[in-house]
């Protein structure tokens, strides 16, 4: 039997945590032969710690054969101790009257502290996925705050956007989602993201030809994928949780176990390609093999794409500028 791996999850008693932990413990993320130890972090307030205790009781009650241990804590250094994987879900939500700038700063505090804790105690090979918003900038802050860990170990979640785009294309063309390849979502996990179908194929056919409706692509599809999060809040009264947890599982599973040549979207620190300044946490197409992601390189960027990619980049740079002073 394999030795257990340590999986840290922050915001463990929140909505996404509740949709995520049970799937990790059942083996859906790292494989049905991989035991896991869950190391769960919640805020040091009674209500959050009590809720976490309840979640741990339910995990216990599932009697998952792969769940080799559990830790519940309010201390990041305990949660991240020797962690092989970290899913950073917990973040400060936007409160009434809160400016975007305040939200950025509040989250910067959290991700500076958590980056430092990862730097101090996590496995040197840790794979970090940031889900908590603003996800790209939070991942960038954690990466900057963990200078002794390889930068490529820090990623942000664009997979929900990628999956949303796949489903929209599937319903437009009437083809199954798994017949689609090579879709990309460039940039920031925000309404400025750019879902790009120029290289995609649907059941073997070029996506633009299969869709055959450029006006739909530009005027309906792109904004719909970008605003899907808001549409879910409008319908449900709370933000996407099960689909976000599902995307986190997809992201980590593919990173750890490989994509067999399939392209997926991950937010990763740029290597300077595609005109994205080095280090910027930006959604790009990757394939994964042997526990590493590799960028898809050499794609042509046309004028429409350049403009979209620069627009979402500009937003990311503004976010970075907003928190730079806190990074010292
Ligand atoms: P939630 O509010 O239900 O749960 C968040 C949990 O995190 C709470 O239990 C809270 O106590 C905890 N928490 C807050 N600060 C923490 C800290 N410093 N350390 C540890 N725990 C902390 O929120 P939900 O719905 O689970 O969403 C979590 C985050 O994921 C939000 O920031 C949301 O915007 C983001 N999100 C990102 C998506 C993406 O595609 N990247 C998609 C959907 C949500």
CSV table of N, CA and C in Angstrom, one decimal, residues 40-178:
chain,number,residue,atom,x,y,z
A,40,UNK,N,-6.9,20.4,8.3
A,40,UNK,CA,-7.9,21.4,8.0
A,40,UNK,C,-7.7,22.6,8.8
A,41,UNK,N,-7.8,23.8,8.1
A,41,UNK,CA,-7.6,25.1,8.8
A,41,UNK,C,-8.9,25.9,8.8
A,42,UNK,N,-9.2,26.4,9.9
A,42,UNK,CA,-10.3,27.4,10.0
A,42,UNK,C,-9.9,28.5,10.9
A,43,UNK,N,-10.7,29.6,10.8
A,43,UNK,CA,-10.5,30.8,11.6
A,43,UNK,C,-10.5,30.4,13.1
A,44,UNK,N,-9.7,31.2,13.9
A,44,UNK,CA,-9.7,30.9,15.4
A,44,UNK,C,-10.9,31.6,16.1
A,45,UNK,N,-12.1,31.3,15.6
A,45,UNK,CA,-13.2,31.8,16.3
A,45,UNK,C,-14.1,30.6,16.6
A,46,UNK,N,-14.8,30.7,17.7
A,46,UNK,CA,-15.5,29.5,18.2
A,46,UNK,C,-16.5,28.9,17.2
A,47,UNK,N,-17.2,29.7,16.5
A,47,UNK,CA,-18.2,29.2,15.6
A,47,UNK,C,-17.5,28.4,14.4
A,48,UNK,N,-16.4,29.0,13.9
A,48,UNK,CA,-15.7,28.3,12.8
A,48,UNK,C,-15.1,27.0,13.3
A,49,UNK,N,-14.5,27.0,14.5
A,49,UNK,CA,-13.9,25.8,15.0
A,49,UNK,C,-14.9,24.7,15.3
A,50,UNK,N,-16.1,25.2,15.8
A,50,UNK,CA,-17.2,24.2,16.1
A,50,UNK,C,-17.7,23.6,14.8
A,51,UNK,N,-17.9,24.4,13.8
A,51,UNK,CA,-18.3,23.9,12.5
A,51,UNK,C,-17.3,22.9,11.9
A,52,UNK,N,-16.0,23.3,12.1
A,52,UNK,CA,-15.0,22.4,11.6
A,52,UNK,C,-15.0,21.0,12.3
A,53,UNK,N,-15.2,21.1,13.6
A,53,UNK,CA,-15.4,19.8,14.4
A,53,UNK,C,-16.5,19.0,13.8
A,54,UNK,N,-17.6,19.6,13.5
A,54,UNK,CA,-18.8,18.9,12.9
A,54,UNK,C,-18.4,18.2,11.6
A,55,UNK,N,-17.7,19.0,10.8
A,55,UNK,CA,-17.3,18.4,9.5
A,55,UNK,C,-16.4,17.2,9.7
A,56,UNK,N,-15.5,17.3,10.7
A,56,UNK,CA,-14.6,16.2,11.0
A,56,UNK,C,-15.4,15.0,11.5
A,57,UNK,N,-16.4,15.2,12.3
A,57,UNK,CA,-17.3,14.1,12.8
A,57,UNK,C,-17.9,13.4,11.6
A,58,UNK,N,-18.4,14.2,10.6
A,58,UNK,CA,-19.0,13.6,9.4
A,58,UNK,C,-18.0,12.8,8.6
A,59,UNK,N,-16.8,13.4,8.5
A,59,UNK,CA,-15.8,12.6,7.7
A,59,UNK,C,-15.5,11.3,8.4
A,60,UNK,N,-15.5,11.3,9.7
A,60,UNK,CA,-15.3,10.1,10.5
A,60,UNK,C,-16.4,9.1,10.2
A,61,UNK,N,-17.6,9.6,10.1
A,61,UNK,CA,-18.8,8.8,10.0
A,61,UNK,C,-18.9,8.2,8.6
A,62,UNK,N,-18.1,8.7,7.6
A,62,UNK,CA,-18.1,8.1,6.3
A,62,UNK,C,-17.2,6.8,6.3
A,63,UNK,N,-16.4,6.6,7.3
A,63,UNK,CA,-15.5,5.5,7.3
A,63,UNK,C,-14.7,5.3,6.0
A,64,UNK,N,-14.2,6.3,5.5
A,64,UNK,CA,-13.4,6.2,4.2
A,64,UNK,C,-12.2,5.4,4.4
A,65,UNK,N,-12.0,4.3,3.7
A,65,UNK,CA,-10.8,3.5,3.8
A,65,UNK,C,-9.5,4.3,3.5
A,66,UNK,N,-9.6,5.3,2.7
A,66,UNK,CA,-8.4,6.0,2.3
A,66,UNK,C,-8.0,7.2,3.3
A,67,UNK,N,-8.9,7.5,4.2
A,67,UNK,CA,-8.7,8.6,5.2
A,67,UNK,C,-7.8,8.1,6.3
A,68,UNK,N,-6.5,8.4,6.2
A,68,UNK,CA,-5.5,7.8,7.1
A,68,UNK,C,-5.3,8.7,8.4
A,69,UNK,N,-5.9,9.9,8.4
A,69,UNK,CA,-5.8,10.7,9.6
A,69,UNK,C,-6.4,12.1,9.3
A,70,UNK,N,-6.6,12.8,10.4
A,70,UNK,CA,-7.2,14.2,10.3
A,70,UNK,C,-6.6,15.1,11.4
A,71,UNK,N,-6.4,16.3,11.0
A,71,UNK,CA,-6.0,17.4,11.9
A,71,UNK,C,-6.9,18.6,11.7
A,72,UNK,N,-7.5,19.1,12.7
A,72,UNK,CA,-8.3,20.4,12.6
A,72,UNK,C,-7.6,21.4,13.5
A,73,UNK,N,-7.4,22.6,12.9
A,73,UNK,CA,-6.6,23.6,13.6
A,73,UNK,C,-6.9,25.0,13.2
A,74,UNK,N,-6.5,26.0,14.0
A,74,UNK,CA,-6.6,27.4,13.6
A,74,UNK,C,-5.2,27.9,13.4
A,75,UNK,N,-4.2,27.1,13.4
A,75,UNK,CA,-2.8,27.5,13.2
A,75,UNK,C,-2.3,27.1,11.8
A,76,UNK,N,-2.0,28.0,10.9
A,76,UNK,CA,-1.5,27.6,9.6
A,76,UNK,C,-0.2,26.7,9.7
A,77,UNK,N,0.6,26.9,10.7
A,77,UNK,CA,1.8,26.1,10.7
A,77,UNK,C,1.5,24.7,11.1
A,78,UNK,N,0.4,24.5,11.8
A,78,UNK,CA,0.0,23.1,12.0
A,78,UNK,C,-0.7,22.5,10.8
A,79,UNK,N,-1.5,23.3,10.2
A,79,UNK,CA,-2.2,22.8,9.0
A,79,UNK,C,-1.3,22.5,7.8
A,80,UNK,N,-0.2,23.2,7.7
A,80,UNK,CA,0.7,23.1,6.5
A,80,UNK,C,1.9,22.2,6.8
A,81,UNK,N,2.0,21.7,8.0
A,81,UNK,CA,3.2,20.9,8.4
A,81,UNK,C,3.4,19.7,7.5
A,82,UNK,N,4.5,19.7,6.8
A,82,UNK,CA,4.8,18.5,5.9
A,82,UNK,C,3.8,18.3,4.8
A,83,UNK,N,2.9,19.3,4.5
A,83,UNK,CA,1.8,19.1,3.6
A,83,UNK,C,2.4,18.9,2.2
A,84,UNK,N,1.8,17.9,1.5
A,84,UNK,CA,2.2,17.6,0.1
A,84,UNK,C,1.3,18.4,-0.9
A,85,UNK,N,0.1,18.7,-0.5
A,85,UNK,CA,-0.8,19.5,-1.3
A,85,UNK,C,-1.5,20.5,-0.3
A,86,UNK,N,-1.8,21.7,-0.9
A,86,UNK,CA,-2.6,22.6,-0.1
A,86,UNK,C,-3.6,23.2,-1.0
A,87,UNK,N,-4.9,23.2,-0.6
A,87,UNK,CA,-5.9,23.9,-1.3
A,87,UNK,C,-6.4,25.0,-0.4
A,88,UNK,N,-6.0,26.2,-0.9
A,88,UNK,CA,-6.2,27.4,-0.1
A,88,UNK,C,-7.6,28.0,-0.5
A,89,UNK,N,-8.6,27.6,0.2
A,89,UNK,CA,-10.0,28.0,-0.1
A,89,UNK,C,-10.5,29.2,0.7
A,90,UNK,N,-10.1,29.2,2.0
A,90,UNK,CA,-10.6,30.2,2.9
A,90,UNK,C,-10.1,31.6,2.5
A,91,UNK,N,-11.0,32.6,2.5
A,91,UNK,CA,-10.6,33.9,2.2
A,91,UNK,C,-11.6,34.8,2.8
A,92,UNK,N,-11.3,36.1,2.8
A,92,UNK,CA,-12.2,37.1,3.3
A,92,UNK,C,-13.3,37.5,2.3
A,93,UNK,N,-14.5,37.2,2.6
A,93,UNK,CA,-15.5,37.6,1.6
A,93,UNK,C,-15.8,39.2,1.6
A,94,UNK,N,-16.3,39.7,0.5
A,94,UNK,CA,-16.6,41.1,0.4
A,94,UNK,C,-17.7,41.4,1.3
A,95,UNK,N,-17.5,42.3,2.3
A,95,UNK,CA,-18.6,42.7,3.2
A,95,UNK,C,-19.3,43.9,2.7
A,96,UNK,N,-20.5,44.3,3.3
A,96,UNK,CA,-21.2,45.5,2.9
A,96,UNK,C,-20.4,46.7,3.0
A,97,UNK,N,-20.4,47.5,1.9
A,97,UNK,CA,-19.7,48.8,1.9
A,97,UNK,C,-18.2,48.6,1.7
A,98,UNK,N,-17.7,47.4,1.5
A,98,UNK,CA,-16.3,47.2,1.4
A,98,UNK,C,-15.8,47.5,0.0
A,99,UNK,N,-14.8,48.3,-0.1
A,99,UNK,CA,-14.2,48.6,-1.5
A,99,UNK,C,-13.4,47.4,-1.9
A,100,UNK,N,-13.2,47.3,-3.2
A,100,UNK,CA,-12.4,46.3,-3.8
A,100,UNK,C,-11.0,46.3,-3.3
A,101,UNK,N,-10.5,47.5,-3.1
A,101,UNK,CA,-9.2,47.7,-2.6
A,101,UNK,C,-9.0,47.1,-1.1
A,102,UNK,N,-10.0,47.4,-0.3
A,102,UNK,CA,-10.0,46.9,1.1
A,102,UNK,C,-10.0,45.3,1.0
A,103,UNK,N,-10.8,44.8,0.1
A,103,UNK,CA,-10.9,43.3,0.0
A,103,UNK,C,-9.5,42.7,-0.4
A,104,UNK,N,-8.9,43.4,-1.3
A,104,UNK,CA,-7.5,43.0,-1.7
A,104,UNK,C,-6.6,43.0,-0.5
A,105,UNK,N,-6.6,44.0,0.3
A,105,UNK,CA,-5.7,44.2,1.4
A,105,UNK,C,-6.0,43.2,2.5
A,106,UNK,N,-7.3,43.0,2.8
A,106,UNK,CA,-7.6,42.0,3.8
A,106,UNK,C,-7.1,40.6,3.4
A,107,UNK,N,-7.3,40.3,2.1
A,107,UNK,CA,-6.9,39.0,1.6
A,107,UNK,C,-5.3,38.9,1.6
A,108,UNK,N,-4.7,40.0,1.3
A,108,UNK,CA,-3.2,40.0,1.2
A,108,UNK,C,-2.7,39.6,2.6
A,109,UNK,N,-3.3,40.1,3.7
A,109,UNK,CA,-2.8,39.7,5.0
A,109,UNK,C,-2.9,38.2,5.2
A,110,UNK,N,-4.0,37.6,4.8
A,110,UNK,CA,-4.2,36.2,5.0
A,110,UNK,C,-3.1,35.4,4.2
A,111,UNK,N,-2.9,35.8,2.9
A,111,UNK,CA,-2.1,35.0,2.0
A,111,UNK,C,-0.6,35.3,2.3
A,112,UNK,N,-0.3,36.4,2.9
A,112,UNK,CA,1.1,36.6,3.3
A,112,UNK,C,1.4,35.7,4.5
A,113,UNK,N,0.5,35.6,5.4
A,113,UNK,CA,0.7,34.7,6.6
A,113,UNK,C,0.8,33.3,6.2
A,114,UNK,N,-0.1,32.9,5.3
A,114,UNK,CA,-0.2,31.5,4.8
A,114,UNK,C,1.0,31.1,4.0
A,115,UNK,N,1.5,32.1,3.1
A,115,UNK,CA,2.7,31.8,2.3
A,115,UNK,C,3.9,31.6,3.2
A,116,UNK,N,4.0,32.5,4.2
A,116,UNK,CA,5.1,32.3,5.2
A,116,UNK,C,5.1,31.0,5.9
A,117,UNK,N,3.9,30.6,6.3
A,117,UNK,CA,3.7,29.3,7.0
A,117,UNK,C,4.1,28.1,6.1
A,118,UNK,N,3.7,28.2,4.8
A,118,UNK,CA,4.0,27.2,3.8
A,118,UNK,C,5.5,27.1,3.7
A,119,UNK,N,6.1,28.3,3.6
A,119,UNK,CA,7.6,28.4,3.4
A,119,UNK,C,8.3,27.7,4.6
A,120,UNK,N,7.7,27.9,5.8
A,120,UNK,CA,8.4,27.4,7.0
A,120,UNK,C,8.3,25.9,7.2
A,121,UNK,N,7.1,25.4,6.9
A,121,UNK,CA,6.8,24.0,7.4
A,121,UNK,C,6.4,23.0,6.3
A,122,UNK,N,6.0,23.4,5.1
A,122,UNK,CA,5.4,22.4,4.1
A,122,UNK,C,6.5,21.6,3.5
A,123,UNK,N,6.1,20.5,2.9
A,123,UNK,CA,7.0,19.7,2.0
A,123,UNK,C,7.6,20.7,0.9
A,124,UNK,N,8.9,20.5,0.6
A,124,UNK,CA,9.5,21.3,-0.5
A,124,UNK,C,8.8,21.0,-1.8
A,125,UNK,N,8.1,19.9,-2.0
A,125,UNK,CA,7.5,19.6,-3.2
A,125,UNK,C,6.0,19.9,-3.2
A,126,UNK,N,5.6,20.7,-2.3
A,126,UNK,CA,4.1,20.9,-2.1
A,126,UNK,C,3.5,21.5,-3.4
A,127,UNK,N,2.3,21.1,-3.7
A,127,UNK,CA,1.5,21.6,-4.8
A,127,UNK,C,0.4,22.5,-4.2
A,128,UNK,N,0.4,23.8,-4.5
A,128,UNK,CA,-0.5,24.7,-3.9
A,128,UNK,C,-1.5,25.2,-4.9
A,129,UNK,N,-2.8,25.1,-4.6
A,129,UNK,CA,-3.9,25.6,-5.4
A,129,UNK,C,-4.6,26.7,-4.6
A,130,UNK,N,-4.7,27.9,-5.2
A,130,UNK,CA,-5.5,28.9,-4.5
A,130,UNK,C,-6.8,29.0,-5.2
A,131,UNK,N,-7.9,28.9,-4.3
A,131,UNK,CA,-9.3,29.0,-4.8
A,131,UNK,C,-9.9,30.3,-4.3
A,132,UNK,N,-9.5,30.7,-3.1
A,132,UNK,CA,-10.1,31.9,-2.4
A,132,UNK,C,-9.8,33.1,-3.3
A,133,UNK,N,-10.8,34.0,-3.4
A,133,UNK,CA,-10.7,35.1,-4.3
A,133,UNK,C,-10.1,36.4,-3.6
A,134,UNK,N,-9.4,37.3,-4.4
A,134,UNK,CA,-9.1,37.2,-5.8
A,134,UNK,C,-8.0,36.1,-6.0
A,135,UNK,N,-8.3,35.0,-6.6
A,135,UNK,CA,-7.5,33.8,-6.6
A,135,UNK,C,-6.1,34.0,-7.2
A,136,UNK,N,-6.0,34.7,-8.3
A,136,UNK,CA,-4.7,34.8,-9.0
A,136,UNK,C,-3.8,35.6,-8.1
A,137,UNK,N,-4.3,36.8,-7.6
A,137,UNK,CA,-3.5,37.7,-6.8
A,137,UNK,C,-3.1,37.0,-5.4
A,138,UNK,N,-4.1,36.3,-4.9
A,138,UNK,CA,-3.8,35.6,-3.6
A,138,UNK,C,-2.7,34.6,-3.8
A,139,UNK,N,-2.7,33.9,-4.9
A,139,UNK,CA,-1.7,32.9,-5.2
A,139,UNK,C,-0.3,33.6,-5.4
A,140,UNK,N,-0.3,34.7,-6.1
A,140,UNK,CA,0.9,35.5,-6.3
A,140,UNK,C,1.5,36.0,-5.0
A,141,UNK,N,0.6,36.4,-4.1
A,141,UNK,CA,1.1,36.9,-2.8
A,141,UNK,C,1.7,35.7,-2.0
A,142,UNK,N,1.0,34.6,-2.0
A,142,UNK,CA,1.5,33.4,-1.2
A,142,UNK,C,2.9,33.0,-1.8
A,143,UNK,N,3.0,33.0,-3.1
A,143,UNK,CA,4.2,32.6,-3.8
A,143,UNK,C,5.4,33.6,-3.4
A,144,UNK,N,5.1,34.9,-3.4
A,144,UNK,CA,6.1,35.9,-3.0
A,144,UNK,C,6.4,35.8,-1.5
A,145,UNK,N,5.5,35.3,-0.7
A,145,UNK,CA,5.8,35.2,0.7
A,145,UNK,C,6.5,33.9,1.1
A,146,UNK,N,6.7,33.0,0.1
A,146,UNK,CA,7.4,31.7,0.3
A,146,UNK,C,8.6,31.6,-0.5
A,147,UNK,N,9.6,32.4,-0.3
A,147,UNK,CA,10.8,32.5,-1.2
A,147,UNK,C,11.6,31.2,-1.3
A,148,UNK,N,11.5,30.3,-0.3
A,148,UNK,CA,12.3,29.1,-0.4
A,148,UNK,C,11.6,27.9,-1.1
A,149,UNK,N,10.3,28.1,-1.5
A,149,UNK,CA,9.6,27.1,-2.3
A,149,UNK,C,9.7,27.5,-3.8
A,150,UNK,N,9.8,26.5,-4.6
A,150,UNK,CA,9.8,26.7,-6.1
A,150,UNK,C,8.5,27.5,-6.5
A,151,UNK,N,8.7,28.5,-7.3
A,151,UNK,CA,7.6,29.3,-7.8
A,151,UNK,C,6.5,28.5,-8.5
A,152,UNK,N,7.0,27.5,-9.2
A,152,UNK,CA,6.0,26.7,-10.0
A,152,UNK,C,5.1,25.9,-9.2
A,153,UNK,N,5.4,25.8,-7.8
A,153,UNK,CA,4.5,25.1,-6.9
A,153,UNK,C,3.2,25.8,-6.6
A,154,UNK,N,3.1,27.1,-7.1
A,154,UNK,CA,1.9,27.9,-6.7
A,154,UNK,C,1.0,28.1,-7.9
A,155,UNK,N,-0.2,27.8,-7.8
A,155,UNK,CA,-1.2,27.9,-8.9
A,155,UNK,C,-2.5,28.5,-8.4
A,156,UNK,N,-3.2,29.0,-9.3
A,156,UNK,CA,-4.6,29.6,-9.0
A,156,UNK,C,-5.6,28.9,-9.9
A,157,UNK,N,-6.8,28.9,-9.4
A,157,UNK,CA,-7.9,28.1,-10.0
A,157,UNK,C,-8.6,28.8,-11.2
A,158,UNK,N,-8.4,28.4,-12.4
A,158,UNK,CA,-9.1,28.9,-13.5
A,158,UNK,C,-10.0,27.7,-14.1
A,159,UNK,N,-9.9,26.6,-13.4
A,159,UNK,CA,-10.6,25.4,-14.0
A,159,UNK,C,-12.1,25.5,-14.0
A,160,UNK,N,-12.7,26.2,-13.0
A,160,UNK,CA,-14.1,26.3,-13.1
A,160,UNK,C,-14.5,27.1,-14.3
A,161,UNK,N,-13.8,28.1,-14.7
A,161,UNK,CA,-14.0,28.9,-15.9
A,161,UNK,C,-13.9,28.0,-17.1
A,162,UNK,N,-12.8,27.2,-17.1
A,162,UNK,CA,-12.6,26.2,-18.2
A,162,UNK,C,-13.7,25.3,-18.3
A,163,UNK,N,-14.2,24.7,-17.2
A,163,UNK,CA,-15.3,23.7,-17.3
A,163,UNK,C,-16.6,24.4,-17.7
A,164,UNK,N,-16.8,25.6,-17.2
A,164,UNK,CA,-18.0,26.4,-17.6
A,164,UNK,C,-18.0,26.6,-19.1
A,165,UNK,N,-16.9,26.9,-19.7
A,165,UNK,CA,-16.8,27.2,-21.1
A,165,UNK,C,-17.0,25.9,-21.9
A,166,UNK,N,-16.5,24.8,-21.4
A,166,UNK,CA,-16.7,23.5,-22.1
A,166,UNK,C,-18.2,23.2,-22.2
A,167,UNK,N,-18.9,23.4,-21.1
A,167,UNK,CA,-20.3,23.0,-21.0
A,167,UNK,C,-21.1,23.9,-22.0
A,168,UNK,N,-20.8,25.2,-22.0
A,168,UNK,CA,-21.5,26.1,-22.9
A,168,UNK,C,-21.3,25.7,-24.4
A,169,UNK,N,-20.1,25.3,-24.7
A,169,UNK,CA,-19.8,24.9,-26.1
A,169,UNK,C,-20.5,23.6,-26.4
A,170,UNK,N,-20.6,22.7,-25.4
A,170,UNK,CA,-21.3,21.4,-25.6
A,170,UNK,C,-22.8,21.7,-25.9
A,171,UNK,N,-23.4,22.6,-25.1
A,171,UNK,CA,-24.8,22.8,-25.3
A,171,UNK,C,-25.1,23.5,-26.6
A,172,UNK,N,-24.1,24.4,-27.0
A,172,UNK,CA,-24.3,25.1,-28.3
A,172,UNK,C,-24.2,24.1,-29.5
A,173,UNK,N,-23.3,23.1,-29.4
A,173,UNK,CA,-23.1,22.3,-30.6
A,173,UNK,C,-23.8,20.9,-30.5
A,174,UNK,N,-24.3,20.6,-29.3
A,174,UNK,CA,-24.9,19.3,-29.1
A,174,UNK,C,-24.0,18.2,-29.0
A,175,UNK,N,-22.7,18.5,-28.8
A,175,UNK,CA,-21.7,17.4,-28.7
A,175,UNK,C,-21.3,17.2,-27.3
A,176,UNK,N,-20.8,16.0,-26.9
A,176,UNK,CA,-20.4,15.8,-25.5
A,176,UNK,C,-19.2,16.5,-25.1
A,177,UNK,N,-19.1,16.9,-23.8
A,177,UNK,CA,-18.0,17.7,-23.3
A,177,UNK,C,-16.7,16.9,-23.5
A,178,UNK,N,-16.7,15.6,-23.4
A,178,UNK,CA,-15.4,14.9,-23.5
A,178,UNK,C,-15.0,14.7,-25.0
